[in-house]
Amino acid sequence: QVQLVESGGGLVQAGGSLRLSCAASGRTFSSDVMAWFRQPPGKEREFVASISWNGVNTYYVDSVNGRFTISRDNTKNTVYLQMNSLKPEDTAVYYCAAGVRRTVVGDSYDYWGQGTQVTVSS
């Protein structure tokens, strides 16, 4: 069974940091584009960041560029999202996703995790 399992969410004060992890199982994802999306309360899901299969190419939504870093370790079948200088508007459920091409469109990704809650207090 193919699974993506996120962890690392929690409650943090504004200006703080969190590191999210997404562990994949069931098959190797070393050839897939991996991405993070988030869904703020009462809003639509939105793209956050993506990373190419070899980790060379990364892409961020403007609102997190310079504060968040996506990375991956294909030997561990895991992708990470380091989040620094967190703001209350970063509060959301964060999801990881896997797909065959880089896109900001969530429906283009084939596999999704269950999500992890990130809450940033002011």
PDB file of C-alpha atoms in Angstrom:
ATOM      1  CA  GLN A   1       0.000   0.000   0.000  1.00  0.00           C
ATOM      2  CA  VAL A   2       1.431   3.358  -1.043  1.00  0.00           C
ATOM      3  CA  GLN A   3       1.454   5.891   1.755  1.00  0.00           C
ATOM      4  CA  LEU A   4       2.731   9.387   2.449  1.00  0.00           C
ATOM      5  CA  VAL A   5       2.827  10.237   6.142  1.00  0.00           C
ATOM      6  CA  GLU A   6       3.510  13.776   7.322  1.00  0.00           C
ATOM      7  CA  SER A   7       4.854  14.677  10.748  1.00  0.00           C
ATOM      8  CA  GLY A   8       6.408  17.621  12.556  1.00  0.00           C
ATOM      9  CA  GLY A   9       3.456  19.961  12.770  1.00  0.00           C
ATOM     10  CA  GLY A  10       2.496  21.766  15.946  1.00  0.00           C
ATOM     11  CA  LEU A  11       1.956  25.072  17.679  1.00  0.00           C
ATOM     12  CA  VAL A  12       4.667  27.698  17.421  1.00  0.00           C
ATOM     13  CA  GLN A  13       4.927  31.411  18.103  1.00  0.00           C
ATOM     14  CA  ALA A  14       5.351  33.902  15.294  1.00  0.00           C
ATOM     15  CA  GLY A  15       8.979  34.090  14.264  1.00  0.00           C
ATOM     16  CA  GLY A  16       9.608  30.485  15.221  1.00  0.00           C
ATOM     17  CA  SER A  17      10.530  27.464  13.136  1.00  0.00           C
ATOM     18  CA  LEU A  18       9.201  24.004  12.375  1.00  0.00           C
ATOM     19  CA  ARG A  19      10.457  21.178  10.213  1.00  0.00           C
ATOM     20  CA  LEU A  20       7.896  19.002   8.511  1.00  0.00           C
ATOM     21  CA  SER A  21       8.721  15.520   7.252  1.00  0.00           C
ATOM     22  CA  CYS A  22       6.901  13.334   4.771  1.00  0.00           C
ATOM     23  CA  ALA A  23       7.847   9.672   4.788  1.00  0.00           C
ATOM     24  CA  ALA A  24       6.828   7.615   1.786  1.00  0.00           C
ATOM     25  CA  SER A  25       6.273   3.881   1.793  1.00  0.00           C
ATOM     26  CA  GLY A  26       4.914   1.226  -0.507  1.00  0.00           C
ATOM     27  CA  ARG A  27       7.181   2.141  -3.374  1.00  0.00           C
ATOM     28  CA  THR A  28      10.145   4.349  -4.074  1.00  0.00           C
ATOM     29  CA  PHE A  29       9.430   7.986  -4.895  1.00  0.00           C
ATOM     30  CA  SER A  30      12.956   8.793  -6.017  1.00  0.00           C
ATOM     31  CA  SER A  31      11.741   9.532  -9.552  1.00  0.00           C
ATOM     32  CA  ASP A  32       8.781  11.661  -8.507  1.00  0.00           C
ATOM     33  CA  VAL A  33       8.347  15.355  -8.071  1.00  0.00           C
ATOM     34  CA  MET A  34       7.476  15.958  -4.434  1.00  0.00           C
ATOM     35  CA  ALA A  35       5.514  18.931  -3.222  1.00  0.00           C
ATOM     36  CA  TRP A  36       3.977  20.566  -0.185  1.00  0.00           C
ATOM     37  CA  PHE A  37       0.535  22.128  -0.197  1.00  0.00           C
ATOM     38  CA  ARG A  38      -1.409  23.753   2.606  1.00  0.00           C
ATOM     39  CA  GLN A  39      -5.004  24.534   3.405  1.00  0.00           C
ATOM     40  CA  PRO A  40      -5.612  27.465   5.749  1.00  0.00           C
ATOM     41  CA  PRO A  41      -8.808  27.404   7.801  1.00  0.00           C
ATOM     42  CA  GLY A  42     -11.800  28.267   5.653  1.00  0.00           C
ATOM     43  CA  LYS A  43      -9.722  28.588   2.488  1.00  0.00           C
ATOM     44  CA  GLU A  44      -8.802  26.547  -0.547  1.00  0.00           C
ATOM     45  CA  ARG A  45      -5.770  24.316  -0.689  1.00  0.00           C
ATOM     46  CA  GLU A  46      -2.709  26.110  -2.087  1.00  0.00           C
ATOM     47  CA  PHE A  47       0.671  25.173  -3.432  1.00  0.00           C
ATOM     48  CA  VAL A  48       3.665  25.870  -1.174  1.00  0.00           C
ATOM     49  CA  ALA A  49       6.783  24.294  -2.680  1.00  0.00           C
ATOM     50  CA  SER A  50       8.016  21.519  -4.948  1.00  0.00           C
ATOM     51  CA  ILE A  51      11.290  19.720  -5.574  1.00  0.00           C
ATOM     52  CA  SER A  52      12.529  17.728  -8.543  1.00  0.00           C
ATOM     53  CA  TRP A  53      13.398  14.057  -8.317  1.00  0.00           C
ATOM     54  CA  ASN A  54      17.114  14.773  -7.794  1.00  0.00           C
ATOM     55  CA  GLY A  55      16.649  17.758  -5.508  1.00  0.00           C
ATOM     56  CA  VAL A  56      18.265  20.172  -7.933  1.00  0.00           C
ATOM     57  CA  ASN A  57      15.230  22.231  -8.841  1.00  0.00           C
ATOM     58  CA  THR A  58      12.976  23.796  -6.242  1.00  0.00           C
ATOM     59  CA  TYR A  59      10.037  26.138  -6.610  1.00  0.00           C
ATOM     60  CA  TYR A  60       8.179  28.192  -4.008  1.00  0.00           C
ATOM     61  CA  VAL A  61       5.086  30.288  -3.802  1.00  0.00           C
ATOM     62  CA  ASP A  62       6.069  33.935  -3.340  1.00  0.00           C
ATOM     63  CA  SER A  63       4.636  34.165   0.168  1.00  0.00           C
ATOM     64  CA  VAL A  64       7.117  31.603   1.563  1.00  0.00           C
ATOM     65  CA  ASN A  65      10.120  32.224  -0.660  1.00  0.00           C
ATOM     66  CA  GLY A  66      13.162  32.959   1.494  1.00  0.00           C
ATOM     67  CA  ARG A  67      11.530  31.552   4.645  1.00  0.00           C
ATOM     68  CA  PHE A  68      10.778  27.932   3.701  1.00  0.00           C
ATOM     69  CA  THR A  69      13.145  25.333   2.269  1.00  0.00           C
ATOM     70  CA  ILE A  70      12.095  22.082   0.660  1.00  0.00           C
ATOM     71  CA  SER A  71      14.554  19.201   0.514  1.00  0.00           C
ATOM     72  CA  ARG A  72      14.546  15.458   0.068  1.00  0.00           C
ATOM     73  CA  ASP A  73      16.540  12.373   0.971  1.00  0.00           C
ATOM     74  CA  ASN A  74      15.868   9.665  -1.587  1.00  0.00           C
ATOM     75  CA  THR A  75      17.770   7.090   0.466  1.00  0.00           C
ATOM     76  CA  LYS A  76      15.114   7.555   3.144  1.00  0.00           C
ATOM     77  CA  ASN A  77      12.202   8.119   0.749  1.00  0.00           C
ATOM     78  CA  THR A  78      11.495  11.316   2.676  1.00  0.00           C
ATOM     79  CA  VAL A  79      10.861  14.948   1.816  1.00  0.00           C
ATOM     80  CA  TYR A  80      11.185  17.842   4.237  1.00  0.00           C
ATOM     81  CA  LEU A  81       9.898  21.372   4.623  1.00  0.00           C
ATOM     82  CA  GLN A  82      11.963  23.628   6.861  1.00  0.00           C
ATOM     83  CA  MET A  83       9.826  26.595   7.857  1.00  0.00           C
ATOM     84  CA  ASN A  84      11.501  29.617   9.425  1.00  0.00           C
ATOM     85  CA  SER A  85      10.229  33.057  10.425  1.00  0.00           C
ATOM     86  CA  LEU A  86       6.729  31.664  10.672  1.00  0.00           C
ATOM     87  CA  LYS A  87       3.785  34.023  10.533  1.00  0.00           C
ATOM     88  CA  PRO A  88       0.197  33.620  11.744  1.00  0.00           C
ATOM     89  CA  GLU A  89      -0.899  33.482   8.096  1.00  0.00           C
ATOM     90  CA  ASP A  90       1.136  30.281   7.689  1.00  0.00           C
ATOM     91  CA  THR A  91      -1.407  28.523   9.908  1.00  0.00           C
ATOM     92  CA  ALA A  92      -2.825  25.626   7.900  1.00  0.00           C
ATOM     93  CA  VAL A  93      -2.961  21.896   7.448  1.00  0.00           C
ATOM     94  CA  TYR A  94       0.130  20.982   5.447  1.00  0.00           C
ATOM     95  CA  TYR A  95       0.051  18.118   2.967  1.00  0.00           C
ATOM     96  CA  CYS A  96       2.783  16.440   0.982  1.00  0.00           C
ATOM     97  CA  ALA A  97       2.132  15.103  -2.490  1.00  0.00           C
ATOM     98  CA  ALA A  98       3.932  13.091  -5.161  1.00  0.00           C
ATOM     99  CA  GLY A  99       3.558  13.296  -8.909  1.00  0.00           C
ATOM    100  CA  VAL A 100       5.271  12.871 -12.222  1.00  0.00           C
ATOM    101  CA  ARG A 101       5.685  16.545 -13.140  1.00  0.00           C
ATOM    102  CA  ARG A 102       6.225  19.856 -11.449  1.00  0.00           C
ATOM    103  CA  THR A 103       3.020  21.818 -11.206  1.00  0.00           C
ATOM    104  CA  VAL A 104       1.199  24.031  -8.742  1.00  0.00           C
ATOM    105  CA  VAL A 105      -2.058  22.277  -9.556  1.00  0.00           C
ATOM    106  CA  GLY A 106      -2.934  19.885  -6.778  1.00  0.00           C
ATOM    107  CA  ASP A 107      -5.114  17.651  -8.921  1.00  0.00           C
ATOM    108  CA  SER A 108      -2.048  16.751 -10.997  1.00  0.00           C
ATOM    109  CA  TYR A 109      -0.432  14.921  -8.089  1.00  0.00           C
ATOM    110  CA  ASP A 110      -1.088  11.218  -7.707  1.00  0.00           C
ATOM    111  CA  TYR A 111      -0.425  10.575  -4.039  1.00  0.00           C
ATOM    112  CA  TRP A 112      -1.253  12.584  -0.938  1.00  0.00           C
ATOM    113  CA  GLY A 113      -0.576  12.389   2.754  1.00  0.00           C
ATOM    114  CA  GLN A 114      -3.176  12.862   5.458  1.00  0.00           C
ATOM    115  CA  GLY A 115      -1.853  16.259   6.524  1.00  0.00           C
ATOM    116  CA  THR A 116      -0.284  17.767   9.612  1.00  0.00           C
ATOM    117  CA  GLN A 117      -1.552  20.851  11.441  1.00  0.00           C
ATOM    118  CA  VAL A 118       0.679  23.892  11.778  1.00  0.00           C
ATOM    119  CA  THR A 119      -0.564  26.685  14.020  1.00  0.00           C
ATOM    120  CA  VAL A 120       1.353  29.938  14.391  1.00  0.00           C
ATOM    121  CA  SER A 121       0.302  32.190  17.245  1.00  0.00           C
ATOM    122  CA  SER A 122       0.816  35.943  17.184  1.00  0.00           C
TER     123      SER A 122
END
